[in-house]
Amino acid sequence: MKTWKYYNHALLPVTAPNECPDLSELQDKNTWNYNRNKALLARWTTNFDCGYETNWWYCIKDDSFDINSVKSKIRYYIKKGIANFDVEVINACDYKVELYNVQVAAFSAYPESYRPTVDKESFLNGISKWNENYIVFGAFEKENGILQGYSLCHKRDCYVELKVQKTNPTYEKLQINAALVNGILEYYNGQLTKGFYIVDGERNILHETMFQDYLERYFGFRKAYCNLHIKYRRGIGLIIKILYPLRRLIARLKFKKAKLITGVLRMEEISRKSRKYNG
């Protein structure tokens, strides 16, 4: 069974964050090719939840959530979300148009520099597979019963990956995001005391998002520190070596590819610091 997947020009592990992928597969040229796509780099981590601060981490929740344990101001916001929205597990196929409308509304609030577009036909067709791969949570406005937000959770053996959360920004002040996260935690709360955890992914250096900070402040998520490693496709490593001394100059450039290159060079910098720290 292969332990790597292709995503956005990179190979990423399909193993749990606390497991190391099979690095020997990177010696196989076929691993680097996905249909007509060629991965430029492979990225993985080691020393998951090492207990000391590093420059790379996963955002996780590995203990039960008690709303009464948070500060009164935060508790007020969470209860406001609960009062305004009903959160439940849904059959995504029953809400295709509503889910599409949420997606479009959510993307409209993204900074223009990396605002995605939504192909309606592809999105609606893709929803058919959501129930196979995810547990889908929907947030319905109590006043009119309309779906205004959703979350996709990918259940694994020892953890749940919070893959996507999209909400209509019109309802952010009504604390729709708090309602969704609270609903997810209520659903999994009984498992979070048994060596099970929820993960919201790794450190994000490309998109300007504060969602992980939000999860930490409101719901007790924490950083599980680890070490980042990168291996480049043959020939790409030399290009990175040449560009690395120019990384601060490239970071000032405004065009889209410069932003992507800056992201890779930032990961390279973090990876080098990890190697130096670990000898």
PDB file of C-alpha atoms in Angstrom, residues 89-231:
ATOM      1  CA  VAL A  89     -24.416  15.412  10.333  1.00  0.00           C
ATOM      2  CA  ILE A  90     -25.984  15.583   6.870  1.00  0.00           C
ATOM      3  CA  ASN A  91     -26.204  13.652   3.643  1.00  0.00           C
ATOM      4  CA  ALA A  92     -24.330  15.999   1.317  1.00  0.00           C
ATOM      5  CA  CYS A  93     -26.281  14.856  -1.736  1.00  0.00           C
ATOM      6  CA  ASP A  94     -29.450  16.276  -0.205  1.00  0.00           C
ATOM      7  CA  TYR A  95     -27.965  19.793  -0.071  1.00  0.00           C
ATOM      8  CA  LYS A  96     -25.905  20.142  -3.252  1.00  0.00           C
ATOM      9  CA  VAL A  97     -27.148  23.597  -4.262  1.00  0.00           C
ATOM     10  CA  GLU A  98     -26.964  24.927  -0.703  1.00  0.00           C
ATOM     11  CA  LEU A  99     -23.393  23.659  -0.320  1.00  0.00           C
ATOM     12  CA  TYR A 100     -22.444  25.302  -3.617  1.00  0.00           C
ATOM     13  CA  ASN A 101     -23.949  28.614  -2.480  1.00  0.00           C
ATOM     14  CA  VAL A 102     -21.953  28.448   0.772  1.00  0.00           C
ATOM     15  CA  GLN A 103     -18.751  27.746  -1.170  1.00  0.00           C
ATOM     16  CA  VAL A 104     -19.253  30.735  -3.480  1.00  0.00           C
ATOM     17  CA  ALA A 105     -20.108  33.026  -0.582  1.00  0.00           C
ATOM     18  CA  ALA A 106     -17.073  31.864   1.422  1.00  0.00           C
ATOM     19  CA  PHE A 107     -14.655  32.424  -1.470  1.00  0.00           C
ATOM     20  CA  SER A 108     -16.032  35.922  -2.046  1.00  0.00           C
ATOM     21  CA  ALA A 109     -14.393  36.978   1.240  1.00  0.00           C
ATOM     22  CA  TYR A 110     -10.924  35.657   0.289  1.00  0.00           C
ATOM     23  CA  PRO A 111      -8.188  38.193  -0.551  1.00  0.00           C
ATOM     24  CA  GLU A 112      -8.153  38.733  -4.301  1.00  0.00           C
ATOM     25  CA  SER A 113      -4.500  37.623  -4.529  1.00  0.00           C
ATOM     26  CA  TYR A 114      -5.493  33.988  -3.937  1.00  0.00           C
ATOM     27  CA  ARG A 115      -9.278  33.932  -4.323  1.00  0.00           C
ATOM     28  CA  PRO A 116     -10.335  30.640  -5.960  1.00  0.00           C
ATOM     29  CA  THR A 117     -13.104  30.305  -8.484  1.00  0.00           C
ATOM     30  CA  VAL A 118     -15.809  27.653  -8.277  1.00  0.00           C
ATOM     31  CA  ASP A 119     -16.814  25.630 -11.326  1.00  0.00           C
ATOM     32  CA  LYS A 120     -20.447  24.868 -10.512  1.00  0.00           C
ATOM     33  CA  GLU A 121     -20.768  21.652 -12.514  1.00  0.00           C
ATOM     34  CA  SER A 122     -17.535  20.162 -11.142  1.00  0.00           C
ATOM     35  CA  PHE A 123     -18.408  21.151  -7.588  1.00  0.00           C
ATOM     36  CA  LEU A 124     -21.912  19.670  -7.734  1.00  0.00           C
ATOM     37  CA  ASN A 125     -20.620  16.449  -9.296  1.00  0.00           C
ATOM     38  CA  GLY A 126     -17.871  16.173  -6.677  1.00  0.00           C
ATOM     39  CA  ILE A 127     -20.367  16.342  -3.823  1.00  0.00           C
ATOM     40  CA  SER A 128     -21.589  12.864  -4.788  1.00  0.00           C
ATOM     41  CA  LYS A 129     -18.405  11.393  -3.286  1.00  0.00           C
ATOM     42  CA  TRP A 130     -18.409  13.421  -0.075  1.00  0.00           C
ATOM     43  CA  ASN A 131     -20.443  10.885   1.876  1.00  0.00           C
ATOM     44  CA  GLU A 132     -17.959   8.136   0.923  1.00  0.00           C
ATOM     45  CA  ASN A 133     -14.926  10.029   2.186  1.00  0.00           C
ATOM     46  CA  TYR A 134     -16.154  12.378   4.895  1.00  0.00           C
ATOM     47  CA  ILE A 135     -18.547  12.947   7.728  1.00  0.00           C
ATOM     48  CA  VAL A 136     -20.319  16.133   6.646  1.00  0.00           C
ATOM     49  CA  PHE A 137     -21.537  18.608   9.254  1.00  0.00           C
ATOM     50  CA  GLY A 138     -24.046  21.269   8.255  1.00  0.00           C
ATOM     51  CA  ALA A 139     -24.927  24.488  10.100  1.00  0.00           C
ATOM     52  CA  PHE A 140     -28.530  25.576   9.605  1.00  0.00           C
ATOM     53  CA  GLU A 141     -29.741  29.028  10.599  1.00  0.00           C
ATOM     54  CA  LYS A 142     -32.459  28.423  13.197  1.00  0.00           C
ATOM     55  CA  GLU A 143     -34.632  31.291  12.020  1.00  0.00           C
ATOM     56  CA  ASN A 144     -35.161  30.022   8.466  1.00  0.00           C
ATOM     57  CA  GLY A 145     -33.617  26.522   8.417  1.00  0.00           C
ATOM     58  CA  ILE A 146     -31.256  27.333   5.519  1.00  0.00           C
ATOM     59  CA  LEU A 147     -27.786  25.755   5.364  1.00  0.00           C
ATOM     60  CA  GLN A 148     -25.197  28.519   5.802  1.00  0.00           C
ATOM     61  CA  GLY A 149     -22.023  26.557   6.571  1.00  0.00           C
ATOM     62  CA  TYR A 150     -20.440  23.116   6.448  1.00  0.00           C
ATOM     63  CA  SER A 151     -17.432  21.139   7.644  1.00  0.00           C
ATOM     64  CA  LEU A 152     -15.861  18.008   6.155  1.00  0.00           C
ATOM     65  CA  CYS A 153     -14.209  15.597   8.598  1.00  0.00           C
ATOM     66  CA  HIS A 154     -12.121  12.665   7.387  1.00  0.00           C
ATOM     67  CA  LYS A 155     -12.221   9.851   9.939  1.00  0.00           C
ATOM     68  CA  ARG A 156      -9.039   7.762  10.263  1.00  0.00           C
ATOM     69  CA  ASP A 157      -8.040   5.001  12.689  1.00  0.00           C
ATOM     70  CA  CYS A 158      -6.626   7.162  15.475  1.00  0.00           C
ATOM     71  CA  TYR A 159      -7.635  10.675  14.455  1.00  0.00           C
ATOM     72  CA  VAL A 160     -10.073  12.859  12.537  1.00  0.00           C
ATOM     73  CA  GLU A 161      -8.811  15.362  10.012  1.00  0.00           C
ATOM     74  CA  LEU A 162     -10.771  18.588   9.790  1.00  0.00           C
ATOM     75  CA  LYS A 163     -10.395  18.926   6.030  1.00  0.00           C
ATOM     76  CA  VAL A 164     -12.647  21.843   5.093  1.00  0.00           C
ATOM     77  CA  GLN A 165     -14.827  24.383   6.841  1.00  0.00           C
ATOM     78  CA  LYS A 166     -16.717  26.942   4.769  1.00  0.00           C
ATOM     79  CA  THR A 167     -19.327  29.409   5.955  1.00  0.00           C
ATOM     80  CA  ASN A 168     -21.304  32.272   4.522  1.00  0.00           C
ATOM     81  CA  PRO A 169     -19.386  35.345   5.791  1.00  0.00           C
ATOM     82  CA  THR A 170     -22.685  37.197   6.269  1.00  0.00           C
ATOM     83  CA  TYR A 171     -23.267  35.004   9.332  1.00  0.00           C
ATOM     84  CA  GLU A 172     -19.820  35.215  10.933  1.00  0.00           C
ATOM     85  CA  LYS A 173     -20.999  37.723  13.554  1.00  0.00           C
ATOM     86  CA  LEU A 174     -23.677  35.234  14.551  1.00  0.00           C
ATOM     87  CA  GLN A 175     -20.778  32.866  15.381  1.00  0.00           C
ATOM     88  CA  ILE A 176     -21.497  30.219  12.752  1.00  0.00           C
ATOM     89  CA  ASN A 177     -17.895  28.976  12.899  1.00  0.00           C
ATOM     90  CA  ALA A 178     -18.113  28.531  16.661  1.00  0.00           C
ATOM     91  CA  ALA A 179     -21.344  26.574  16.245  1.00  0.00           C
ATOM     92  CA  LEU A 180     -19.749  24.234  13.681  1.00  0.00           C
ATOM     93  CA  VAL A 181     -16.599  23.528  15.687  1.00  0.00           C
ATOM     94  CA  ASN A 182     -18.621  23.018  18.861  1.00  0.00           C
ATOM     95  CA  GLY A 183     -20.864  20.574  16.997  1.00  0.00           C
ATOM     96  CA  ILE A 184     -17.855  18.586  15.778  1.00  0.00           C
ATOM     97  CA  LEU A 185     -16.343  18.459  19.269  1.00  0.00           C
ATOM     98  CA  GLU A 186     -19.629  17.313  20.763  1.00  0.00           C
ATOM     99  CA  TYR A 187     -19.780  14.536  18.165  1.00  0.00           C
ATOM    100  CA  TYR A 188     -16.251  13.264  18.941  1.00  0.00           C
ATOM    101  CA  ASN A 189     -15.914  14.301  22.587  1.00  0.00           C
ATOM    102  CA  GLY A 190     -16.262  10.780  23.944  1.00  0.00           C
ATOM    103  CA  GLN A 191     -13.274   9.587  21.901  1.00  0.00           C
ATOM    104  CA  LEU A 192     -10.918  12.468  22.677  1.00  0.00           C
ATOM    105  CA  THR A 193      -9.997  10.999  26.066  1.00  0.00           C
ATOM    106  CA  LYS A 194      -8.893   7.662  24.581  1.00  0.00           C
ATOM    107  CA  GLY A 195      -5.736   8.485  22.625  1.00  0.00           C
ATOM    108  CA  PHE A 196      -7.795   9.884  19.749  1.00  0.00           C
ATOM    109  CA  TYR A 197      -7.317  13.389  18.335  1.00  0.00           C
ATOM    110  CA  ILE A 198      -8.699  15.911  15.857  1.00  0.00           C
ATOM    111  CA  VAL A 199      -6.193  17.622  13.579  1.00  0.00           C
ATOM    112  CA  ASP A 200      -6.703  20.817  11.586  1.00  0.00           C
ATOM    113  CA  GLY A 201      -3.626  20.256   9.471  1.00  0.00           C
ATOM    114  CA  GLU A 202      -0.096  21.588   9.536  1.00  0.00           C
ATOM    115  CA  ARG A 203       1.317  25.065   9.793  1.00  0.00           C
ATOM    116  CA  ASN A 204       0.104  27.119   6.840  1.00  0.00           C
ATOM    117  CA  ILE A 205       2.655  29.442   5.295  1.00  0.00           C
ATOM    118  CA  LEU A 206       0.919  30.193   1.997  1.00  0.00           C
ATOM    119  CA  HIS A 207      -2.561  31.403   2.954  1.00  0.00           C
ATOM    120  CA  GLU A 208      -3.289  34.216   5.360  1.00  0.00           C
ATOM    121  CA  THR A 209      -5.607  32.432   7.791  1.00  0.00           C
ATOM    122  CA  MET A 210      -6.127  32.783  11.519  1.00  0.00           C
ATOM    123  CA  PHE A 211      -8.294  29.695  11.871  1.00  0.00           C
ATOM    124  CA  GLN A 212      -5.742  27.654  13.810  1.00  0.00           C
ATOM    125  CA  ASP A 213      -5.255  30.538  16.254  1.00  0.00           C
ATOM    126  CA  TYR A 214      -9.038  30.676  16.571  1.00  0.00           C
ATOM    127  CA  LEU A 215      -9.222  26.945  17.379  1.00  0.00           C
ATOM    128  CA  GLU A 216      -6.532  27.333  20.032  1.00  0.00           C
ATOM    129  CA  ARG A 217      -8.093  30.353  21.744  1.00  0.00           C
ATOM    130  CA  TYR A 218     -11.716  29.224  21.646  1.00  0.00           C
ATOM    131  CA  PHE A 219     -11.622  25.434  21.799  1.00  0.00           C
ATOM    132  CA  GLY A 220      -8.343  24.391  23.389  1.00  0.00           C
ATOM    133  CA  PHE A 221      -6.580  23.082  20.307  1.00  0.00           C
ATOM    134  CA  ARG A 222      -2.795  23.145  20.624  1.00  0.00           C
ATOM    135  CA  LYS A 223       0.357  22.943  18.528  1.00  0.00           C
ATOM    136  CA  ALA A 224       1.889  19.472  18.281  1.00  0.00           C
ATOM    137  CA  TYR A 225       5.441  20.426  17.328  1.00  0.00           C
ATOM    138  CA  CYS A 226       7.479  18.293  14.938  1.00  0.00           C
ATOM    139  CA  ASN A 227      10.301  18.491  12.395  1.00  0.00           C
ATOM    140  CA  LEU A 228       9.774  19.221   8.701  1.00  0.00           C
ATOM    141  CA  HIS A 229      11.635  17.348   5.936  1.00  0.00           C
ATOM    142  CA  ILE A 230      11.712  17.973   2.186  1.00  0.00           C
ATOM    143  CA  LYS A 231      13.070  15.913  -0.691  1.00  0.00           C
TER     144      LYS A 231
END
